[in-house]
Amino acid sequence: MIKALLLLAGAALVAFFLANRRKARAKAGVKIGFVLFVVFMVYAVMRPDDLTVVANALGVQRGTDLVLYALVMGFAFVTVSTYVRFREQEMRYARLARSIALQNAVRPEDQPDATAVTPAADDDDRLRR
Amino acid sequence: MRNRDVWLVVPCFNEGTVIEDVLSSARETFPNIVAVDDGSADESAAAIHSAGAHLVRHPVNLGQGAAIQTGVEYARVQPGARYFVTFDADGQHQVKDVLAMVERLRAEPVDIVVGTRFGRPRREGDQVPLIKRVVLKTVVMLSPRTRRLGLTDAHNGLRVFNRRVADDLNLRMNGMSHASEFVELMDSRGWRVAEQPVDILYTEYSMSKGQSLLNGINILSDGLVGKRLPR
């Protein structure tokens, strides 16, 4: 029961931060959360027995299990937010590439210079040269 | 010449072996073609130029959706452009289908005509492979949007549309998910949609270029995340 609550609370937190990702408050929240997380982990390493007391209070058997739950939630959050961030980045990158492409369009009547029609070099190719 | 107001948008990625023939034969009917070379590493760009098409080159490979968006953005600012066609570079679409679709767009009060592989009763000559047929039909059944629009083919690359659609088009899914995004836009923007039965030529070449069905998973996840991306 309490485990379900823990999971639900974690999921709700992740959803909240993703929805409000662009607001300064949520960004600050993520940073505060990170610091708290680190402090909590340091404390957990130093006083594992205290952790077990907390875990028992929450209905979890061992302290290490609680840490594991916290880590899984943290990892899920990082994964999802990284994915979304990459997608946004990708879109900006696409728009940049698109505007370059449109500026350098070659009309049929144009005589393109050689560089305009030679294949785009792979990064590997460039390294080899 | 007729069809001067039609622009074909052809995304192209490493299609150097076939693109020149595809473009040359399409140009006999449609003089205006813009081919978007999506960062190909072969001779695609040179082939496009010698086929007499307008060439727009992505400096890096971005994906088919991004290439279509680039091509439409190029075509919609060309003087006299009224109708726009998304056409594949690998020769699986046919000019006669495009012609019929453009005529429909001219005559009927619709904004976009989409090709469908399942528009008429099944015949001997149909080439859609069984597994593709099953998957595509399942996608249609699972998508309330597609059903509401009355579409029978979830991901057909052949589309003909007018200025309203072209000016409004803003595809953000760079990869293959643009087809679902297109359908979503049709629904949310209220474009008037019609379907046209078309023949897709499944040649060995186009099959080898075709999408893996597993890519459906990527498309699904893109659909979930896409809503979060800014327009």
mmCIF file of C-alpha atoms in Angstrom:
data_model
loop_
_atom_site.group_PDB
_atom_site.id
_atom_site.type_symbol
_atom_site.label_atom_id
_atom_site.label_comp_id
_atom_site.label_asym_id
_atom_site.label_seq_id
_atom_site.Cartn_x
_atom_site.Cartn_y
_atom_site.Cartn_z
ATOM 1 C CA MET A 1 0.000 0.000 0.000
ATOM 2 C CA ILE A 2 2.593 2.502 1.103
ATOM 3 C CA LYS A 3 4.776 1.399 -1.786
ATOM 4 C CA ALA A 4 2.031 2.223 -4.242
ATOM 5 C CA LEU A 5 1.713 5.638 -2.618
ATOM 6 C CA LEU A 6 5.460 6.211 -2.885
ATOM 7 C CA LEU A 7 5.444 5.292 -6.564
ATOM 8 C CA LEU A 8 2.401 7.456 -7.267
ATOM 9 C CA ALA A 9 3.897 10.437 -5.459
ATOM 10 C CA GLY A 10 7.120 10.031 -7.446
ATOM 11 C CA ALA A 11 5.254 9.799 -10.737
ATOM 12 C CA ALA A 12 3.166 12.856 -9.878
ATOM 13 C CA LEU A 13 6.339 14.784 -9.088
ATOM 14 C CA VAL A 14 7.901 13.808 -12.419
ATOM 15 C CA ALA A 15 4.744 14.797 -14.297
ATOM 16 C CA PHE A 16 4.596 18.127 -12.479
ATOM 17 C CA PHE A 17 8.176 19.036 -13.282
ATOM 18 C CA LEU A 18 7.791 18.030 -16.909
ATOM 19 C CA ALA A 19 4.641 20.094 -17.348
ATOM 20 C CA ASN A 20 6.147 23.191 -15.741
ATOM 21 C CA ARG A 21 9.619 22.616 -17.062
ATOM 22 C CA ARG A 22 9.955 26.069 -18.556
ATOM 23 C CA LYS A 23 8.958 28.016 -15.458
ATOM 24 C CA ALA A 24 11.673 29.429 -13.209
ATOM 25 C CA ARG A 25 9.970 28.026 -10.109
ATOM 26 C CA ALA A 26 10.114 24.451 -11.387
ATOM 27 C CA LYS A 27 13.686 24.863 -12.577
ATOM 28 C CA ALA A 28 14.651 26.054 -9.098
ATOM 29 C CA GLY A 29 12.654 23.160 -7.687
ATOM 30 C CA VAL A 30 14.694 20.680 -9.695
ATOM 31 C CA LYS A 31 17.934 22.168 -8.378
ATOM 32 C CA ILE A 32 16.740 22.150 -4.790
ATOM 33 C CA GLY A 33 15.537 18.606 -5.290
ATOM 34 C CA PHE A 34 18.931 17.594 -6.584
ATOM 35 C CA VAL A 35 20.749 19.107 -3.606
ATOM 36 C CA LEU A 36 18.322 17.435 -1.179
ATOM 37 C CA PHE A 37 18.837 14.170 -3.021
ATOM 38 C CA VAL A 38 22.627 14.388 -2.692
ATOM 39 C CA VAL A 39 22.420 15.347 1.004
ATOM 40 C CA PHE A 40 20.008 12.487 1.601
ATOM 41 C CA MET A 41 22.329 10.035 -0.151
ATOM 42 C CA VAL A 42 25.387 11.205 1.812
ATOM 43 C CA TYR A 43 23.448 10.847 5.039
ATOM 44 C CA ALA A 44 22.232 7.435 3.963
ATOM 45 C CA VAL A 45 25.787 6.237 3.403
ATOM 46 C CA MET A 46 26.970 7.530 6.762
ATOM 47 C CA ARG A 47 24.030 6.355 8.877
ATOM 48 C CA PRO A 48 22.429 3.376 7.155
ATOM 49 C CA ASP A 49 20.610 2.358 10.328
ATOM 50 C CA ASP A 50 18.719 5.672 10.511
ATOM 51 C CA LEU A 51 17.595 4.992 6.969
ATOM 52 C CA THR A 52 16.174 1.657 7.996
ATOM 53 C CA VAL A 53 14.151 3.373 10.717
ATOM 54 C CA VAL A 54 12.715 5.787 8.146
ATOM 55 C CA ALA A 55 12.087 2.908 5.762
ATOM 56 C CA ASN A 56 10.260 0.919 8.421
ATOM 57 C CA ALA A 57 8.141 3.956 9.223
ATOM 58 C CA LEU A 58 7.191 4.114 5.553
ATOM 59 C CA GLY A 59 6.396 0.416 5.461
ATOM 60 C CA VAL A 60 9.508 -0.586 3.518
ATOM 61 C CA GLN A 61 11.595 -3.435 4.918
ATOM 62 C CA ARG A 62 15.176 -2.232 4.560
ATOM 63 C CA GLY A 63 16.813 1.147 4.161
ATOM 64 C CA THR A 64 18.638 0.016 1.042
ATOM 65 C CA ASP A 65 15.309 -0.760 -0.587
ATOM 66 C CA LEU A 66 14.187 2.784 0.055
ATOM 67 C CA VAL A 67 17.368 4.104 -1.530
ATOM 68 C CA LEU A 68 16.746 1.851 -4.500
ATOM 69 C CA TYR A 69 13.231 3.255 -4.940
ATOM 70 C CA ALA A 70 14.545 6.785 -4.764
ATOM 71 C CA LEU A 71 17.232 5.983 -7.332
ATOM 72 C CA VAL A 72 14.760 4.413 -9.723
ATOM 73 C CA MET A 73 12.499 7.447 -9.516
ATOM 74 C CA GLY A 74 15.437 9.769 -10.029
ATOM 75 C CA PHE A 75 16.652 7.785 -12.996
ATOM 76 C CA ALA A 76 13.223 7.749 -14.602
ATOM 77 C CA PHE A 77 12.964 11.503 -14.188
ATOM 78 C CA VAL A 78 16.376 12.123 -15.712
ATOM 79 C CA THR A 79 15.654 9.792 -18.635
ATOM 80 C CA VAL A 80 12.347 11.401 -19.520
ATOM 81 C CA SER A 81 13.547 14.958 -19.164
ATOM 82 C CA THR A 82 16.681 14.236 -21.205
ATOM 83 C CA TYR A 83 14.559 12.698 -23.943
ATOM 84 C CA VAL A 84 12.278 15.714 -24.116
ATOM 85 C CA ARG A 85 15.218 18.078 -24.007
ATOM 86 C CA PHE A 86 16.923 16.266 -26.877
ATOM 87 C CA ARG A 87 13.771 16.448 -28.927
ATOM 88 C CA GLU A 88 13.594 20.204 -28.462
ATOM 89 C CA GLN A 89 17.237 20.553 -29.313
ATOM 90 C CA GLU A 90 16.740 18.448 -32.409
ATOM 91 C CA MET A 91 13.939 20.729 -33.535
ATOM 92 C CA ARG A 92 16.012 23.881 -33.164
ATOM 93 C CA TYR A 93 18.826 22.168 -35.025
ATOM 94 C CA ALA A 94 16.405 21.215 -37.811
ATOM 95 C CA ARG A 95 15.208 24.798 -38.152
ATOM 96 C CA LEU A 96 18.767 26.058 -38.345
ATOM 97 C CA ALA A 97 19.701 23.490 -40.986
ATOM 98 C CA ARG A 98 16.515 24.307 -42.897
ATOM 99 C CA SER A 99 17.253 27.998 -43.098
ATOM 100 C CA ILE A 100 20.778 27.269 -44.328
ATOM 101 C CA ALA A 101 19.349 24.889 -46.926
ATOM 102 C CA LEU A 102 16.806 27.426 -48.154
ATOM 103 C CA GLN A 103 19.440 30.143 -48.464
ATOM 104 C CA ASN A 104 21.646 27.940 -50.618
ATOM 105 C CA ALA A 105 18.946 26.534 -52.886
ATOM 106 C CA VAL A 106 20.127 25.732 -56.402
ATOM 107 C CA ARG A 107 17.640 26.518 -59.173
ATOM 108 C CA PRO A 108 17.721 24.387 -62.335
ATOM 109 C CA GLU A 109 19.074 27.280 -64.388
ATOM 110 C CA ASP A 110 21.904 28.001 -61.930
ATOM 111 C CA GLN A 111 25.404 26.714 -62.534
ATOM 112 C CA PRO A 112 26.203 25.251 -59.154
ATOM 113 C CA ASP A 113 29.768 25.372 -57.965
ATOM 114 C CA ALA A 114 31.277 21.976 -57.396
ATOM 115 C CA THR A 115 30.937 22.120 -53.619
ATOM 116 C CA ALA A 116 27.184 22.631 -53.897
ATOM 117 C CA VAL A 117 26.529 19.228 -55.417
ATOM 118 C CA THR A 118 29.245 17.007 -54.024
ATOM 119 C CA PRO A 119 28.097 14.622 -51.313
ATOM 120 C CA ALA A 120 27.984 15.871 -47.773
ATOM 121 C CA ALA A 121 31.061 14.503 -46.057
ATOM 122 C CA ASP A 122 30.550 12.261 -43.085
ATOM 123 C CA ASP A 123 32.332 13.243 -39.948
ATOM 124 C CA ASP A 124 34.419 10.114 -40.348
ATOM 125 C CA ASP A 125 35.523 11.170 -43.823
ATOM 126 C CA ARG A 126 36.561 14.525 -42.564
ATOM 127 C CA LEU A 127 38.682 12.954 -39.874
ATOM 128 C CA ARG A 128 40.388 10.691 -42.349
ATOM 129 C CA ARG A 129 41.482 13.541 -44.599
ATOM 130 C CA MET B 1 1.918 24.569 -69.996
ATOM 131 C CA ARG B 2 -0.619 23.043 -67.722
ATOM 132 C CA ASN B 3 0.326 22.238 -64.135
ATOM 133 C CA ARG B 4 2.687 25.202 -63.858
ATOM 134 C CA ASP B 5 0.952 25.970 -60.586
ATOM 135 C CA VAL B 6 1.820 22.538 -59.151
ATOM 136 C CA TRP B 7 4.983 21.935 -57.141
ATOM 137 C CA LEU B 8 6.277 18.457 -56.394
ATOM 138 C CA VAL B 9 8.175 18.158 -53.114
ATOM 139 C CA VAL B 10 10.522 15.173 -53.191
ATOM 140 C CA PRO B 11 12.531 14.314 -50.070
ATOM 141 C CA CYS B 12 15.632 12.373 -50.985
ATOM 142 C CA PHE B 13 18.227 10.562 -48.918
ATOM 143 C CA ASN B 14 20.864 8.497 -50.709
ATOM 144 C CA GLU B 15 18.682 7.789 -53.743
ATOM 145 C CA GLY B 16 21.374 8.604 -56.278
ATOM 146 C CA THR B 17 20.765 5.465 -58.331
ATOM 147 C CA VAL B 18 17.099 6.143 -59.100
ATOM 148 C CA ILE B 19 16.328 9.786 -58.417
ATOM 149 C CA GLU B 20 17.304 11.162 -61.806
ATOM 150 C CA ASP B 21 14.900 8.848 -63.656
ATOM 151 C CA VAL B 22 12.095 9.471 -61.175
ATOM 152 C CA LEU B 23 12.460 13.241 -61.431
ATOM 153 C CA SER B 24 12.936 13.323 -65.200
ATOM 154 C CA SER B 25 9.817 11.307 -65.865
ATOM 155 C CA ALA B 26 7.776 13.327 -63.355
ATOM 156 C CA ARG B 27 8.988 16.542 -64.953
ATOM 157 C CA GLU B 28 7.362 15.614 -68.253
ATOM 158 C CA THR B 29 4.041 16.265 -66.539
ATOM 159 C CA PHE B 30 4.965 18.576 -63.696
ATOM 160 C CA PRO B 31 7.644 21.107 -64.633
ATOM 161 C CA ASN B 32 8.126 22.383 -61.102
ATOM 162 C CA ILE B 33 9.908 20.033 -58.731
ATOM 163 C CA VAL B 34 11.874 20.784 -55.614
ATOM 164 C CA ALA B 35 13.950 17.877 -54.380
ATOM 165 C CA VAL B 36 15.302 18.138 -50.875
ATOM 166 C CA ASP B 37 18.582 16.312 -50.559
ATOM 167 C CA ASP B 38 18.566 15.359 -46.902
ATOM 168 C CA GLY B 39 22.306 15.282 -46.410
ATOM 169 C CA SER B 40 22.934 12.378 -48.780
ATOM 170 C CA ALA B 41 26.399 10.886 -48.926
ATOM 171 C CA ASP B 42 26.068 9.757 -52.552
ATOM 172 C CA GLU B 43 25.618 11.634 -55.819
ATOM 173 C CA SER B 44 21.948 12.444 -55.207
ATOM 174 C CA ALA B 45 22.440 16.203 -55.369
ATOM 175 C CA ALA B 46 24.163 16.126 -58.741
ATOM 176 C CA ALA B 47 21.493 13.759 -60.053
ATOM 177 C CA ILE B 48 18.753 16.093 -58.899
ATOM 178 C CA HIS B 49 20.385 19.062 -60.584
ATOM 179 C CA SER B 50 20.906 17.283 -63.864
ATOM 180 C CA ALA B 51 17.282 16.120 -63.831
ATOM 181 C CA GLY B 52 16.309 19.792 -63.927
ATOM 182 C CA ALA B 53 14.731 20.031 -60.494
ATOM 183 C CA HIS B 54 15.226 22.710 -57.889
ATOM 184 C CA LEU B 55 17.746 21.482 -55.344
ATOM 185 C CA VAL B 56 17.652 22.277 -51.661
ATOM 186 C CA ARG B 57 20.271 20.582 -49.519
ATOM 187 C CA HIS B 58 20.211 19.980 -45.837
ATOM 188 C CA PRO B 59 23.780 20.368 -44.578
ATOM 189 C CA VAL B 60 23.145 17.353 -42.318
ATOM 190 C CA ASN B 61 20.706 14.458 -42.380
ATOM 191 C CA LEU B 62 17.549 15.426 -40.521
ATOM 192 C CA GLY B 63 14.908 12.904 -41.560
ATOM 193 C CA GLN B 64 12.040 12.698 -43.988
ATOM 194 C CA GLY B 65 9.612 14.887 -42.064
ATOM 195 C CA ALA B 66 12.121 17.721 -41.881
ATOM 196 C CA ALA B 67 12.852 17.351 -45.589
ATOM 197 C CA ILE B 68 9.173 17.601 -46.505
ATOM 198 C CA GLN B 69 8.787 20.718 -44.371
ATOM 199 C CA THR B 70 11.832 22.298 -46.018
ATOM 200 C CA GLY B 71 10.528 21.475 -49.485
ATOM 201 C CA VAL B 72 7.092 22.914 -48.776
ATOM 202 C CA GLU B 73 8.628 26.059 -47.316
ATOM 203 C CA TYR B 74 10.670 26.432 -50.484
ATOM 204 C CA ALA B 75 7.745 25.776 -52.812
ATOM 205 C CA ARG B 76 5.201 27.972 -51.092
ATOM 206 C CA VAL B 77 7.179 31.155 -51.748
ATOM 207 C CA GLN B 78 7.617 30.409 -55.462
ATOM 208 C CA PRO B 79 5.548 32.685 -57.691
ATOM 209 C CA GLY B 80 2.374 31.043 -58.982
ATOM 210 C CA ALA B 81 2.522 28.018 -56.704
ATOM 211 C CA ARG B 82 -1.022 26.871 -55.888
ATOM 212 C CA TYR B 83 -0.859 23.119 -55.435
ATOM 213 C CA PHE B 84 1.730 21.051 -53.610
ATOM 214 C CA VAL B 85 2.512 17.352 -53.824
ATOM 215 C CA THR B 86 4.598 15.194 -51.502
ATOM 216 C CA PHE B 87 6.191 12.555 -53.673
ATOM 217 C CA ASP B 88 8.686 9.806 -52.923
ATOM 218 C CA ALA B 89 12.097 9.689 -54.498
ATOM 219 C CA ASP B 90 12.265 5.927 -54.889
ATOM 220 C CA GLY B 91 9.702 5.656 -57.674
ATOM 221 C CA GLN B 92 6.877 4.006 -55.773
ATOM 222 C CA HIS B 93 4.402 6.781 -56.577
ATOM 223 C CA GLN B 94 2.928 7.289 -59.996
ATOM 224 C CA VAL B 95 2.490 10.476 -61.952
ATOM 225 C CA LYS B 96 -0.940 9.424 -63.193
ATOM 226 C CA ASP B 97 -2.187 9.240 -59.608
ATOM 227 C CA VAL B 98 -0.847 12.717 -58.880
ATOM 228 C CA LEU B 99 -2.541 14.034 -61.993
ATOM 229 C CA ALA B 100 -5.904 12.651 -60.917
ATOM 230 C CA MET B 101 -5.453 14.030 -57.404
ATOM 231 C CA VAL B 102 -4.569 17.507 -58.661
ATOM 232 C CA GLU B 103 -7.639 17.485 -60.901
ATOM 233 C CA ARG B 104 -9.776 16.605 -57.911
ATOM 234 C CA LEU B 105 -8.288 19.395 -55.871
ATOM 235 C CA ARG B 106 -9.047 21.849 -58.682
ATOM 236 C CA ALA B 107 -12.640 20.686 -59.030
ATOM 237 C CA GLU B 108 -13.776 19.784 -55.533
ATOM 238 C CA PRO B 109 -14.036 21.869 -52.364
ATOM 239 C CA VAL B 110 -11.240 20.081 -50.494
ATOM 240 C CA ASP B 111 -7.903 21.271 -49.121
ATOM 241 C CA ILE B 112 -5.946 18.046 -49.249
ATOM 242 C CA VAL B 113 -6.209 14.763 -51.129
ATOM 243 C CA VAL B 114 -4.397 11.809 -49.577
ATOM 244 C CA GLY B 115 -3.498 8.614 -51.376
ATOM 245 C CA THR B 116 -4.775 5.320 -50.050
ATOM 246 C CA ARG B 117 -3.693 1.785 -50.790
ATOM 247 C CA PHE B 118 -7.030 0.408 -49.689
ATOM 248 C CA GLY B 119 -9.445 2.624 -51.558
ATOM 249 C CA ARG B 120 -11.077 -0.026 -53.679
ATOM 250 C CA PRO B 121 -11.913 -3.689 -53.428
ATOM 251 C CA ARG B 122 -8.925 -5.943 -53.336
ATOM 252 C CA ARG B 123 -7.690 -7.112 -56.722
ATOM 253 C CA GLU B 124 -5.248 -9.599 -58.160
ATOM 254 C CA GLY B 125 -2.706 -6.956 -59.070
ATOM 255 C CA ASP B 126 -2.446 -5.439 -55.599
ATOM 256 C CA GLN B 127 1.073 -5.458 -54.298
ATOM 257 C CA VAL B 128 0.709 -4.422 -50.684
ATOM 258 C CA PRO B 129 2.389 -7.186 -48.688
ATOM 259 C CA LEU B 130 0.099 -9.004 -46.272
ATOM 260 C CA ILE B 131 1.898 -8.002 -43.084
ATOM 261 C CA LYS B 132 1.911 -4.336 -44.133
ATOM 262 C CA ARG B 133 -1.764 -4.545 -44.956
ATOM 263 C CA VAL B 134 -2.586 -5.959 -41.518
ATOM 264 C CA VAL B 135 -0.451 -3.453 -39.624
ATOM 265 C CA LEU B 136 -1.681 -0.423 -41.543
ATOM 266 C CA LYS B 137 -5.310 -1.433 -41.058
ATOM 267 C CA THR B 138 -4.720 -1.983 -37.351
ATOM 268 C CA VAL B 139 -3.206 1.478 -37.027
ATOM 269 C CA VAL B 140 -6.271 2.949 -38.700
ATOM 270 C CA MET B 141 -8.571 1.025 -36.375
ATOM 271 C CA LEU B 142 -6.679 2.160 -33.287
ATOM 272 C CA SER B 143 -6.595 5.821 -34.241
ATOM 273 C CA PRO B 144 -9.814 7.703 -33.502
ATOM 274 C CA ARG B 145 -8.500 10.657 -35.452
ATOM 275 C CA THR B 146 -7.901 8.684 -38.617
ATOM 276 C CA ARG B 147 -11.360 7.168 -38.408
ATOM 277 C CA ARG B 148 -13.002 10.526 -37.779
ATOM 278 C CA LEU B 149 -11.353 11.885 -40.903
ATOM 279 C CA GLY B 150 -12.531 8.862 -42.826
ATOM 280 C CA LEU B 151 -9.017 7.812 -43.828
ATOM 281 C CA THR B 152 -8.364 4.190 -44.683
ATOM 282 C CA ASP B 153 -4.587 4.301 -45.056
ATOM 283 C CA ALA B 154 -2.639 5.554 -42.089
ATOM 284 C CA HIS B 155 0.673 6.368 -43.685
ATOM 285 C CA ASN B 156 0.546 7.094 -47.364
ATOM 286 C CA GLY B 157 3.307 9.354 -48.591
ATOM 287 C CA LEU B 158 1.385 10.701 -51.567
ATOM 288 C CA ARG B 159 -0.539 13.860 -50.722
ATOM 289 C CA VAL B 160 -1.738 16.788 -52.799
ATOM 290 C CA PHE B 161 -2.769 19.997 -51.076
ATOM 291 C CA ASN B 162 -3.516 23.652 -51.662
ATOM 292 C CA ARG B 163 -2.065 26.895 -50.327
ATOM 293 C CA ARG B 164 -4.139 26.849 -47.191
ATOM 294 C CA VAL B 165 -2.455 23.636 -46.083
ATOM 295 C CA ALA B 166 0.988 24.625 -47.326
ATOM 296 C CA ASP B 167 0.966 27.984 -45.544
ATOM 297 C CA ASP B 168 -0.247 26.344 -42.357
ATOM 298 C CA LEU B 169 2.072 23.351 -42.442
ATOM 299 C CA ASN B 170 4.542 23.123 -39.614
ATOM 300 C CA LEU B 171 5.934 19.608 -39.224
ATOM 301 C CA ARG B 172 8.123 19.173 -36.174
ATOM 302 C CA MET B 173 8.601 15.430 -36.358
ATOM 303 C CA ASN B 174 11.796 15.152 -38.312
ATOM 304 C CA GLY B 175 11.750 11.431 -38.856
ATOM 305 C CA MET B 176 9.039 9.103 -40.105
ATOM 306 C CA SER B 177 6.498 10.290 -37.546
ATOM 307 C CA HIS B 178 5.544 13.175 -39.763
ATOM 308 C CA ALA B 179 2.799 11.049 -41.312
ATOM 309 C CA SER B 180 0.941 10.832 -38.002
ATOM 310 C CA GLU B 181 1.662 14.476 -37.375
ATOM 311 C CA PHE B 182 0.170 15.306 -40.764
ATOM 312 C CA VAL B 183 -3.000 13.430 -39.842
ATOM 313 C CA GLU B 184 -3.120 15.218 -36.510
ATOM 314 C CA LEU B 185 -2.830 18.576 -38.279
ATOM 315 C CA MET B 186 -5.608 17.680 -40.713
ATOM 316 C CA ASP B 187 -7.856 17.076 -37.766
ATOM 317 C CA SER B 188 -6.852 19.989 -35.543
ATOM 318 C CA ARG B 189 -6.683 22.616 -38.294
ATOM 319 C CA GLY B 190 -9.931 21.506 -39.861
ATOM 320 C CA TRP B 191 -8.572 20.981 -43.367
ATOM 321 C CA ARG B 192 -11.088 19.388 -45.696
ATOM 322 C CA VAL B 193 -9.724 15.938 -46.524
ATOM 323 C CA ALA B 194 -10.459 13.546 -49.366
ATOM 324 C CA GLU B 195 -8.945 10.199 -50.241
ATOM 325 C CA GLN B 196 -7.877 8.876 -53.588
ATOM 326 C CA PRO B 197 -7.058 5.243 -54.350
ATOM 327 C CA VAL B 198 -3.495 5.005 -55.662
ATOM 328 C CA ASP B 199 -1.145 2.256 -56.726
ATOM 329 C CA ILE B 200 2.105 1.917 -54.866
ATOM 330 C CA LEU B 201 4.830 0.154 -56.791
ATOM 331 C CA TYR B 202 6.703 -2.145 -54.495
ATOM 332 C CA THR B 203 9.920 -2.672 -56.379
ATOM 333 C CA GLU B 204 12.863 -4.446 -54.897
ATOM 334 C CA TYR B 205 14.522 -1.076 -54.529
ATOM 335 C CA SER B 206 11.662 0.612 -52.714
ATOM 336 C CA MET B 207 11.171 -2.429 -50.491
ATOM 337 C CA SER B 208 14.773 -2.264 -49.414
ATOM 338 C CA LYS B 209 14.273 1.408 -48.611
ATOM 339 C CA GLY B 210 10.975 0.804 -46.875
ATOM 340 C CA GLN B 211 10.333 1.255 -43.215
ATOM 341 C CA SER B 212 10.674 -1.479 -40.719
ATOM 342 C CA LEU B 213 7.416 -2.135 -38.958
ATOM 343 C CA LEU B 214 9.189 -1.784 -35.627
ATOM 344 C CA ASN B 215 9.558 1.880 -36.448
ATOM 345 C CA GLY B 216 5.914 2.079 -35.396
ATOM 346 C CA ILE B 217 7.173 2.101 -31.829
ATOM 347 C CA ASN B 218 9.234 5.205 -32.498
ATOM 348 C CA ILE B 219 6.235 6.806 -34.138
ATOM 349 C CA LEU B 220 4.056 6.088 -31.123
ATOM 350 C CA SER B 221 6.507 7.609 -28.672
ATOM 351 C CA ASP B 222 7.003 10.627 -30.905
ATOM 352 C CA GLY B 223 3.262 11.114 -30.832
ATOM 353 C CA LEU B 224 3.268 11.259 -27.058
ATOM 354 C CA VAL B 225 6.184 13.640 -26.785
ATOM 355 C CA GLY B 226 5.177 15.735 -29.784
ATOM 356 C CA LYS B 227 2.366 17.385 -27.918
ATOM 357 C CA ARG B 228 4.878 18.869 -25.518
ATOM 358 C CA LEU B 229 7.031 20.487 -28.161
ATOM 359 C CA PRO B 230 6.463 24.169 -28.871
ATOM 360 C CA ARG B 231 4.924 25.021 -32.244
#
